[in-house]
Every structure is written in C-alpha cells, then in structure tokens.
Amino acid sequence: MADFNTINPATEEIISEFNLMSNDEINNKIDKTYDTWSQWKQSSFERRAESMNVLAQLLIKEKEDLGKVITTEMGKPITQSISEIEKCAWVCEYYAENAEHFLANDFIDSDASESYVHHSPLGIVLAIMPWNFPFWQVFRFAAPGLMAGNAALLKHSRNTTQCGLEIEKLFMKAGFPDHLFTALIVDSKPIEFIISNPKIAAVTLTGSTGAGKSVASIAGKYLKKTVLELGGSDPYVILNDADLDLAAQMCVTGRLINTGQSCIAAKRFIVTEKNVVEFTEKVKSLLSSKNYGNPLDSDVELGSMARKDLREELHEQVSKSIKLGAKCLIGGEIPQGTGYFYPATLLTDVTKGMPAFDDELFGPVACIITAKDEEEAIRIANDSDFGLGSSLFSTNHGRAKAIAETQIDAGCTFINSFVKSDPRLPFGGVKQSGFGRELSFLGIKEFVNAKTIYLA
C-alpha cells in the first residue's frame, strides 16, 4: 500500500501513488549527491553553462507536456503553466550567460601586493519547495545554485511530487552529472535528519512563515546557511493621482495570477476616500468577468485551488471577515460540483481585526481597504507582519519613487504594475516574509563562500 497519493484538484481523481523514502534511502541519496558535487565544484563555467543551455532548450521543447503535469497536479490554468516553464528556461539562459561574470574575483586595494574575494561553492543545498509554482520556485534556486558549483537536493510538496521527479529527469537529460540534482520523496518528518547530515551545506525554503521559522531554527541548530522566502500580504496603494483604469487592471491581474495562490499576489487594495468608489466599481467589473473552469482549457483564467483544505481555509477567512463587517460584492461562496474551485471574490469595508486585513488570503479574493488620505494609506500598507512585495499607483513618478524608497516596508515595490519575479532583479522580503535574496547577481552569491585571498 502506498504512503500517499496525488490528486487532480480539478477532478478530484487520484493521479499517482508514492512511497516515502526511508532514512537509509535518504542517506544513500545524499552520499551520491555529495560524491558528484566533489567533482562538479571543479568544473568550469563553460561546462556548467553548456548543460544549462541544453536544459533551457529541453524546457521549451517539452513545455506543453510539462505544463500539463503542473496543471494536473495543482490546478493552475494551462496557459500559465506553460508560461511558468518558459520562465524556467529564461532563468537557465540568464545564469548560463552571467554566472561567471557575477562570481568573478572582486579585487580590493589593501596593504597586500594583491587581495581579492573569490567565490567558492558551499556544497549541497537542500531546497524545500512549495506547490504553487512547482517548477519556477525550484529553477530560480537551482539555476544559480548549480552554475555556482553547488549541488541540489529537492524536498518538494507532496501534492506536486511528479513535478519534482520531472525536474530531476530534465537535469539528467540535459547532461548534468547523475545525482547532482536529486529529488527526495519525503514529508516534513525527516527534515531535521536531513539538515543535520554534515554533507548538507545550506537550506533554502519557500513556504509559510511557520515553516520558515521551523526550518530556520533547525538550520541554526546545526549552523547551516539559510535563505527564506515566506508569506506575503502585499499592499497595492492607490494614491490620489493614480490612473484608476490602469490601477484596477494591474490589481486584478496581480490578484488572480495562479488563481490567487501566490506569495506576491495583490492581497490588499488600499485606496484613498477620493478614489474608492470609482476604483471599487472598476475592480468589481473586471472580477465579474473572470470565470473558473477546467484548467486544461486554454481560455480559462481561474483554475481550481490546489487542495480541498486550502479552499476550506480560504472560505473560512472570507466568512469570518464578512461576519466582522466586511461586505462581499461578488463571489464568496463555495460552488457546487466536482473540483476545488472558488470564484473571484471582492470584499470591501475591510478593517483591522479581520482575516482579510491581518492574514494572508491564498486564493482569488480581493480586499479593498479605505484610507482617509495618502498618509493613512501608507501607514495601513506597513501595518502588517509581512514585507514581501508592494505596489504604488501614481502618475507622479518622481514622488512615487521617493515613497517607494523611503516609506514602504517591503522587499520590492513596483510602481504602476503588479509584483512579479524576474531573473534580472533580486527577490525576497523583510519582516515575517523572510530573509536573503534570490535571483539577479545577489541570488547567486547567497550560497557561496566569499573567500578573502591575500598575497603579501
């Protein structure tokens, strides 16, 4: 009998069955990965880039089939799944082209005849990855990690186990050494057992704040470097001089990507009294046109939620917010029928003390918060335990940049656009949203030893 199975959230049908690995099997995988890394760390950037570019080509070639694996396991609309695969190819190409430059020796003037910083790989990085972007979250760590000379050990979410196994196959097909990228079929129970292994050098996690705290405490116990990308409750601040048509479009787009199941989705629409009535009508009109359906249909914009328990949790947050005084203009009801679907929902009159204000709503629920003026809007934006992404909408670009730089507590602020990750730009948060950075020139340096070389 299998230990667990994966379920298609749109049909509720069982997809596959899996058995969890034993501790002995885990150690065997770690040993093989470490032996492979011992050779890989000595490889040239040219050798690494060769396989990374082949990997990018494989992703593009197989994007339709890989997209179906994503959609079938976690319910994302197929067009978004295919786009996710294309983005993975992009990050592979980006680091194949730039890794050597990013990790070049940094020469520093001192009293030495020569002194510089050399960047050496750390070793095996354990990646604990979520289901919502089951390929992208992995590749945005793995592409820079392997180009830096590290090896990767993946603990994926159970409901996207097949995605993890497909990624492992892709690395092997691309010409990377066997066992350099290894997928483990495990749950959360052996995490400390894995991290405690002396051959594990570091840990990266994308997930909930609770999971991040747990992993960080374990990693700290064994003195292992960590990067944490955790939850978010991204504020989208609509200033008095905003283009409301643009703001409404960007807010709705940012809210509904991946059926709202994104840490950087637009979670809180904070609007001044001057604009709130007009903005609300525009958002309501846009949301009303977004229908859910079979995520394998190319014209569907909202797929199913990834699991039944996630839908139930979201609905409980919505229902409690309504009981506490929020108004539901559209949606807000679990539909009849098969599949873990939830409609596009709009809550207004959202105030502090409601789950819609205080918590991260992981699903297609938009929340409008009214501020009396811009000063209060910015205060509300920062009144959160989270600090991942944020957006400002204003036609005064200079003023918007000044506010973004000095007044918003977040890892990134997008002006007149929705928040998104980009291989060229650093990504990460502050406060309860984690620490460390992924992507860009900063991301590849998280898991290297910045070693000082001093020649007398």
Coordinates of C-alpha atoms in Angstrom, one line a residue:
M1 CA 0.0 0.0 0.0
A2 CA 1.3 3.4 -1.0
D3 CA 2.2 6.0 1.7
F4 CA 0.3 8.8 -0.1
N5 CA -1.2 9.8 -3.5
T6 CA -1.5 12.9 -5.6
I7 CA -4.9 14.2 -6.6
N8 CA -6.0 16.3 -9.5
P9 CA -7.7 19.2 -7.7
A10 CA -10.0 20.0 -10.7
T11 CA -11.4 16.4 -11.0
E12 CA -10.6 15.0 -7.5
E13 CA -9.2 11.9 -9.2
I14 CA -6.1 10.1 -7.9
I15 CA -3.1 10.7 -10.3
S16 CA -0.3 8.7 -8.8
E17 CA 0.8 6.8 -5.7
F18 CA 4.1 7.1 -3.9
N19 CA 6.1 5.6 -1.1
L20 CA 8.2 7.8 1.3
M21 CA 11.9 7.2 1.3
S22 CA 13.5 5.6 4.5
N23 CA 16.3 7.3 6.3
D24 CA 18.7 4.8 4.8
E25 CA 17.5 5.7 1.3
I26 CA 17.8 9.4 2.1
N27 CA 21.4 9.0 3.3
N28 CA 22.2 7.0 0.2
K29 CA 20.9 9.8 -2.0
I30 CA 22.9 12.4 0.0
D31 CA 26.1 10.4 -0.3
K32 CA 25.7 10.0 -4.1
T33 CA 25.0 13.7 -4.5
Y34 CA 28.0 14.7 -2.3
D35 CA 30.3 12.4 -4.4
T36 CA 29.0 14.0 -7.6
W37 CA 29.4 17.5 -6.2
S38 CA 33.0 16.8 -5.2
Q39 CA 33.7 16.6 -9.0
W40 CA 31.2 19.2 -10.1
K41 CA 32.7 22.0 -7.9
Q42 CA 35.9 21.8 -10.0
S43 CA 34.1 22.1 -13.3
S44 CA 34.5 25.2 -15.5
F45 CA 31.8 27.8 -16.0
E46 CA 31.8 26.8 -19.7
R47 CA 31.0 23.2 -18.8
R48 CA 28.2 24.3 -16.5
A49 CA 26.7 26.7 -19.0
E50 CA 26.7 24.1 -21.7
S51 CA 24.3 21.8 -19.8
M52 CA 22.3 24.8 -18.5
N53 CA 21.6 26.0 -22.0
V54 CA 20.7 22.4 -23.1
L55 CA 18.3 22.4 -20.2
A56 CA 16.7 25.6 -21.3
Q57 CA 16.2 24.1 -24.8
L58 CA 14.6 21.0 -23.3
L59 CA 12.2 23.1 -21.3
I60 CA 11.0 25.0 -24.3
K61 CA 10.7 21.8 -26.4
E62 CA 8.7 20.0 -23.7
K63 CA 6.7 22.9 -22.3
E64 CA 3.3 21.7 -23.3
D65 CA 3.8 18.3 -21.7
L66 CA 5.4 19.7 -18.6
G67 CA 2.7 22.3 -18.4
K68 CA 0.1 19.5 -18.2
V69 CA 2.0 17.9 -15.3
I70 CA 1.8 21.2 -13.4
T71 CA -1.9 21.8 -14.2
T72 CA -2.9 18.2 -13.4
E73 CA -1.1 18.2 -10.0
M74 CA -2.1 21.6 -8.7
G75 CA -4.8 23.1 -10.9
K76 CA -3.1 26.1 -12.5
P77 CA -4.6 27.3 -15.8
I78 CA -2.6 25.6 -18.6
T79 CA -1.6 28.8 -20.3
Q80 CA 0.0 29.9 -17.0
S81 CA 1.7 26.5 -16.5
I82 CA 3.3 26.7 -20.0
S83 CA 4.4 30.3 -19.2
E84 CA 6.0 29.0 -16.0
I85 CA 8.0 26.5 -18.0
E86 CA 9.1 29.3 -20.4
K87 CA 10.2 31.4 -17.4
C88 CA 12.3 28.5 -16.1
A89 CA 14.1 28.3 -19.5
W90 CA 14.8 32.1 -19.2
V91 CA 16.4 31.8 -15.8
C92 CA 18.6 28.9 -17.1
E93 CA 19.8 31.0 -20.0
Y94 CA 20.3 34.0 -17.8
Y95 CA 22.6 32.3 -15.4
A96 CA 24.4 30.4 -18.1
E97 CA 25.3 33.7 -19.6
N98 CA 26.0 35.7 -16.4
A99 CA 27.2 33.4 -13.7
E100 CA 30.9 33.6 -14.5
H101 CA 30.7 37.4 -14.5
F102 CA 28.7 37.5 -11.3
L103 CA 31.2 35.3 -9.5
A104 CA 34.4 36.8 -10.9
N105 CA 37.0 37.7 -8.3
D106 CA 36.4 41.1 -6.6
F107 CA 39.8 42.8 -6.3
I108 CA 40.2 45.1 -3.3
D109 CA 43.1 47.6 -2.6
S110 CA 44.9 46.9 0.6
D111 CA 48.4 46.7 2.0
A112 CA 48.9 43.4 0.2
S113 CA 50.5 43.1 -3.2
E114 CA 47.2 41.6 -4.2
S115 CA 44.0 41.0 -2.3
Y116 CA 40.6 39.8 -3.6
V117 CA 37.4 37.9 -2.8
H118 CA 37.0 34.5 -4.5
H119 CA 33.6 32.9 -4.6
S120 CA 33.6 29.1 -3.9
P121 CA 30.6 26.8 -3.9
L122 CA 29.3 25.7 -0.5
G123 CA 28.2 22.2 -1.4
I124 CA 24.7 20.5 -1.3
V125 CA 21.9 22.9 -0.8
L126 CA 18.6 21.4 0.4
A127 CA 15.6 23.1 -1.2
I128 CA 12.2 22.8 0.5
M129 CA 9.8 24.0 -2.2
P130 CA 6.1 24.7 -2.4
W131 CA 3.4 23.6 -4.8
N132 CA 2.1 26.9 -6.2
F133 CA 4.9 27.4 -8.7
P134 CA 6.2 23.9 -8.7
F135 CA 8.8 24.4 -11.5
W136 CA 9.7 28.1 -11.2
Q137 CA 10.4 28.0 -7.4
V138 CA 12.8 25.2 -8.0
F139 CA 14.6 26.6 -11.0
R140 CA 15.1 30.1 -9.6
F141 CA 17.2 28.4 -6.9
A142 CA 18.7 25.6 -8.9
A143 CA 19.9 27.5 -12.0
P144 CA 22.1 29.9 -10.0
G145 CA 23.0 27.2 -7.5
L146 CA 24.3 24.7 -10.0
M147 CA 26.1 27.4 -12.0
A148 CA 27.9 28.5 -8.8
G149 CA 29.2 24.9 -8.5
N150 CA 26.7 23.6 -5.8
A151 CA 24.6 20.5 -5.9
A152 CA 20.9 20.4 -5.1
L153 CA 18.7 18.2 -3.0
L154 CA 14.9 18.8 -3.5
K155 CA 12.2 18.2 -1.0
H156 CA 9.0 19.2 -2.9
S157 CA 5.5 19.4 -1.7
R158 CA 3.7 16.1 -1.7
N159 CA 0.9 17.2 -4.0
T160 CA 3.5 18.1 -6.6
T161 CA 5.7 15.1 -6.3
Q162 CA 5.6 14.3 -10.0
C163 CA 6.8 17.8 -10.8
G164 CA 9.9 17.2 -8.7
L165 CA 10.6 14.0 -10.4
E166 CA 10.2 15.5 -13.8
I167 CA 12.7 18.3 -12.9
E168 CA 15.2 15.7 -11.8
K169 CA 14.8 13.9 -15.2
L170 CA 15.3 17.2 -17.0
F171 CA 18.7 17.8 -15.3
M172 CA 19.9 14.4 -16.2
K173 CA 18.7 14.6 -19.8
A174 CA 20.4 18.0 -20.2
G175 CA 23.8 16.4 -19.4
F176 CA 24.3 17.3 -15.8
P177 CA 26.1 14.5 -13.9
D178 CA 23.8 11.9 -12.3
H179 CA 22.8 12.8 -8.7
L180 CA 23.9 16.4 -9.0
F181 CA 20.2 17.4 -8.7
T182 CA 18.3 14.9 -6.6
A183 CA 14.6 14.8 -5.8
L184 CA 13.6 13.2 -2.4
I185 CA 10.2 11.7 -1.8
V186 CA 9.8 12.7 1.8
D187 CA 7.4 14.5 4.1
S188 CA 8.3 17.0 6.8
K189 CA 9.2 14.4 9.4
P190 CA 12.9 13.8 8.3
I191 CA 13.8 17.4 7.7
E192 CA 16.0 17.7 10.8
F193 CA 17.5 14.3 10.0
I194 CA 18.4 15.7 6.5
I195 CA 19.7 19.1 7.7
S196 CA 21.8 17.5 10.4
N197 CA 23.8 15.5 7.9
P198 CA 27.3 17.0 7.7
K199 CA 27.2 16.8 3.9
I200 CA 24.3 19.3 3.7
A201 CA 25.8 22.8 3.5
A202 CA 22.8 25.1 3.4
V203 CA 19.0 25.2 3.1
T204 CA 16.6 27.3 1.1
L205 CA 12.9 27.3 1.7
T206 CA 9.9 28.9 0.0
G207 CA 6.7 28.5 2.1
S208 CA 4.7 29.7 5.0
T209 CA 6.2 31.8 7.8
G210 CA 5.6 28.9 10.3
A211 CA 7.5 26.5 8.1
G212 CA 10.3 29.1 7.7
K213 CA 10.6 29.6 11.4
S214 CA 10.8 25.8 12.0
V215 CA 13.4 25.2 9.3
A216 CA 15.5 28.3 10.4
S217 CA 15.6 27.0 13.9
I218 CA 16.8 23.6 12.8
A219 CA 19.3 25.1 10.4
G220 CA 20.6 27.4 13.2
K221 CA 21.0 24.5 15.5
Y222 CA 23.4 22.9 13.0
L223 CA 24.9 26.2 11.8
K224 CA 23.7 25.9 8.2
K225 CA 23.2 28.9 6.0
T226 CA 19.5 29.6 5.1
V227 CA 17.5 31.7 2.6
L228 CA 13.8 32.0 3.4
E229 CA 11.1 33.3 1.0
L230 CA 7.9 33.2 3.1
G231 CA 4.4 34.5 3.0
G232 CA 3.2 37.9 2.0
S233 CA 0.2 40.2 2.2
D234 CA 1.2 42.6 -0.5
P235 CA -0.3 46.1 -0.3
Y236 CA -1.3 47.8 -3.5
V237 CA -1.6 51.5 -2.7
I238 CA -3.8 53.7 -5.0
L239 CA -2.6 57.2 -4.5
N240 CA -4.9 60.3 -5.2
D241 CA -3.3 60.9 -8.6
A242 CA -3.4 57.3 -9.8
D243 CA -4.6 56.2 -13.3
L244 CA -7.6 54.2 -12.0
D245 CA -8.1 52.2 -15.1
L246 CA -4.5 51.1 -15.0
A247 CA -4.6 50.5 -11.3
A248 CA -7.7 48.4 -11.4
Q249 CA -6.3 46.3 -14.3
M250 CA -3.0 45.7 -12.6
C251 CA -4.6 45.0 -9.2
V252 CA -6.9 42.4 -10.6
T253 CA -4.2 40.8 -12.7
G254 CA -1.9 40.7 -9.7
R255 CA -4.6 39.2 -7.5
L256 CA -5.7 36.4 -9.8
I257 CA -2.3 35.0 -11.1
N258 CA -2.2 31.3 -10.3
T259 CA -5.8 31.6 -9.0
G260 CA -4.6 33.9 -6.3
Q261 CA -2.3 31.4 -4.9
S262 CA 0.9 33.4 -4.9
C263 CA 3.0 34.9 -2.1
I264 CA 3.4 38.0 -4.2
A265 CA -0.2 38.3 -5.3
A266 CA -2.0 41.6 -4.8
K267 CA -3.6 40.9 -1.3
R268 CA -4.7 44.3 0.0
F269 CA -6.0 47.2 -2.3
I270 CA -5.6 50.3 -0.2
V271 CA -7.5 53.2 -1.7
T272 CA -8.0 56.8 -0.6
E273 CA -11.5 58.1 0.0
K274 CA -11.1 60.3 -3.1
N275 CA -10.9 57.3 -5.4
V276 CA -12.5 54.4 -3.5
V277 CA -16.0 54.4 -5.1
E278 CA -14.8 54.7 -8.7
F279 CA -11.9 52.2 -8.1
T280 CA -14.3 49.7 -6.5
E281 CA -16.6 49.7 -9.5
K282 CA -13.8 49.2 -11.9
V283 CA -12.4 46.3 -9.9
K284 CA -15.8 44.7 -9.5
S285 CA -16.4 44.9 -13.2
L286 CA -13.1 43.2 -14.0
L287 CA -13.5 40.5 -11.4
S288 CA -17.0 39.7 -12.6
S289 CA -15.7 38.8 -16.0
K290 CA -13.3 36.2 -14.6
N291 CA -14.8 32.7 -14.6
Y292 CA -13.4 29.5 -13.3
G293 CA -13.3 26.2 -15.1
N294 CA -11.3 23.2 -16.4
P295 CA -7.7 24.5 -16.1
L296 CA -6.7 22.4 -19.1
D297 CA -8.9 24.7 -21.3
S298 CA -6.7 27.4 -22.8
D299 CA -9.4 30.1 -22.4
V300 CA -9.8 29.5 -18.6
E301 CA -8.4 32.3 -16.4
L302 CA -9.1 30.7 -13.0
G303 CA -8.3 27.1 -12.3
S304 CA -9.0 25.1 -9.2
M305 CA -7.3 25.7 -5.9
A306 CA -4.6 23.2 -5.2
R307 CA -6.2 21.3 -2.3
K308 CA -9.5 20.9 -0.6
D309 CA -8.2 22.0 2.8
L310 CA -6.8 25.2 1.2
R311 CA -10.2 26.1 -0.2
E312 CA -11.8 25.5 3.1
E313 CA -9.3 27.7 4.9
L314 CA -9.8 30.5 2.4
H315 CA -13.6 30.3 2.7
E316 CA -13.4 30.4 6.5
Q317 CA -11.3 33.6 6.3
V318 CA -13.8 35.2 3.9
S319 CA -16.8 34.1 6.0
K320 CA -15.2 35.4 9.2
S321 CA -14.3 38.7 7.6
I322 CA -18.0 39.1 6.5
K323 CA -19.2 38.4 10.0
L324 CA -16.9 41.1 11.3
G325 CA -18.4 43.7 8.9
A326 CA -16.8 43.3 5.5
K327 CA -19.1 43.5 2.5
C328 CA -19.0 40.8 -0.2
L329 CA -19.8 42.3 -3.6
I330 CA -19.2 39.2 -5.7
G331 CA -18.3 35.6 -5.0
G332 CA -17.7 34.4 -1.5
E333 CA -19.5 31.0 -1.9
I334 CA -18.1 27.5 -2.4
P335 CA -19.6 26.3 -5.7
Q336 CA -21.4 23.0 -6.1
G337 CA -19.8 20.2 -8.1
T338 CA -16.5 18.4 -8.5
G339 CA -13.2 20.1 -8.1
Y340 CA -11.7 22.5 -5.5
F341 CA -12.9 25.7 -7.3
Y342 CA -13.5 29.1 -5.7
P343 CA -15.0 32.1 -7.5
A344 CA -13.4 35.5 -7.9
T345 CA -14.4 37.4 -4.8
L346 CA -14.4 41.0 -3.8
L347 CA -14.6 42.2 -0.2
T348 CA -14.9 45.9 0.7
D349 CA -15.0 47.8 4.1
V350 CA -12.1 45.6 5.2
T351 CA -10.7 46.8 8.5
K352 CA -8.0 45.7 11.0
G353 CA -9.0 42.7 13.1
M354 CA -10.5 40.8 10.1
P355 CA -8.7 37.9 8.5
A356 CA -8.9 39.7 5.2
F357 CA -6.8 42.5 6.7
D358 CA -4.5 40.7 9.1
D359 CA -3.8 37.4 7.4
E360 CA -2.6 36.1 4.0
L361 CA -5.5 35.1 1.9
F362 CA -4.2 32.5 -0.5
G363 CA -6.8 32.4 -3.3
P364 CA -8.8 34.6 -5.7
V365 CA -10.2 37.1 -3.1
A366 CA -9.6 40.8 -3.5
C367 CA -9.9 43.1 -0.5
I368 CA -10.5 46.8 -0.6
I369 CA -9.4 48.9 2.4
T370 CA -10.3 52.6 2.5
A371 CA -7.9 55.2 3.8
K372 CA -8.9 58.8 4.5
D373 CA -5.8 60.1 2.8
E374 CA -2.4 59.1 1.3
E375 CA -0.6 59.3 4.7
E376 CA -3.0 56.8 6.2
A377 CA -2.8 54.6 3.1
I378 CA 0.9 54.3 3.5
R379 CA 0.5 53.6 7.3
I380 CA -2.0 50.8 6.5
A381 CA 0.3 49.4 3.9
N382 CA 3.0 48.9 6.5
D383 CA 0.6 47.7 9.2
S384 CA 1.4 44.1 8.5
D385 CA 3.7 41.4 9.8
F386 CA 4.7 40.7 6.2
G387 CA 7.0 42.6 3.9
L388 CA 7.4 40.8 0.6
G389 CA 6.1 42.8 -2.3
S390 CA 4.2 46.0 -2.7
S391 CA 2.8 48.3 -5.4
L392 CA 2.2 52.0 -5.7
F393 CA -0.1 53.7 -8.3
S394 CA 0.6 57.3 -9.2
T395 CA 1.1 59.5 -12.3
N396 CA 3.8 61.4 -10.5
H397 CA 6.7 59.1 -11.0
G398 CA 9.3 61.0 -9.0
R399 CA 7.1 61.2 -6.0
A400 CA 6.1 57.6 -6.3
K401 CA 9.8 56.6 -6.3
A402 CA 10.5 58.6 -3.2
I403 CA 7.7 57.0 -1.4
A404 CA 8.8 53.5 -2.6
E405 CA 12.4 54.1 -1.5
T406 CA 11.7 55.6 2.0
Q407 CA 8.2 54.8 3.2
I408 CA 7.2 51.3 2.2
D409 CA 8.5 48.3 4.2
A410 CA 8.9 45.6 1.6
G411 CA 11.5 43.6 -0.3
C412 CA 10.3 45.2 -3.5
T413 CA 7.9 48.0 -4.6
F414 CA 6.5 48.1 -8.2
I415 CA 5.2 51.4 -9.4
N416 CA 2.2 51.2 -11.7
S417 CA 2.5 47.5 -12.2
F418 CA 1.8 44.2 -10.3
V419 CA 4.6 42.5 -8.5
K420 CA 6.5 39.7 -10.3
S421 CA 9.8 37.9 -10.1
D422 CA 12.4 38.4 -12.8
P423 CA 15.8 36.6 -13.2
R424 CA 17.5 40.0 -13.6
L425 CA 16.1 41.5 -10.3
P426 CA 16.7 40.5 -6.7
F427 CA 13.7 38.9 -5.0
G428 CA 13.0 38.4 -1.3
G429 CA 11.3 40.0 1.7
V430 CA 11.7 41.5 5.2
K431 CA 9.9 41.1 8.5
Q432 CA 7.9 37.8 8.6
S433 CA 8.4 37.4 4.8
G434 CA 11.8 36.0 5.3
F435 CA 15.4 37.0 4.6
G436 CA 18.0 36.6 1.9
R437 CA 17.6 37.2 -1.8
E438 CA 17.1 35.0 -4.8
L439 CA 17.8 35.8 -8.5
S440 CA 20.0 38.5 -10.1
F441 CA 23.6 38.9 -9.0
L442 CA 22.6 38.8 -5.3
G443 CA 20.9 35.5 -5.5
I444 CA 23.8 33.5 -6.9
K445 CA 26.0 34.8 -4.1
E446 CA 23.8 33.6 -1.3
F447 CA 25.3 30.0 -1.4
V448 CA 28.9 30.7 -2.0
N449 CA 31.9 31.2 0.3
A450 CA 33.1 34.7 -0.2
K451 CA 36.7 33.8 0.5
T452 CA 39.3 36.5 1.0
I453 CA 42.7 35.8 -0.7
Y454 CA 45.6 37.9 0.5
L455 CA 49.1 37.8 -1.2
A456 CA 51.7 39.5 1.0

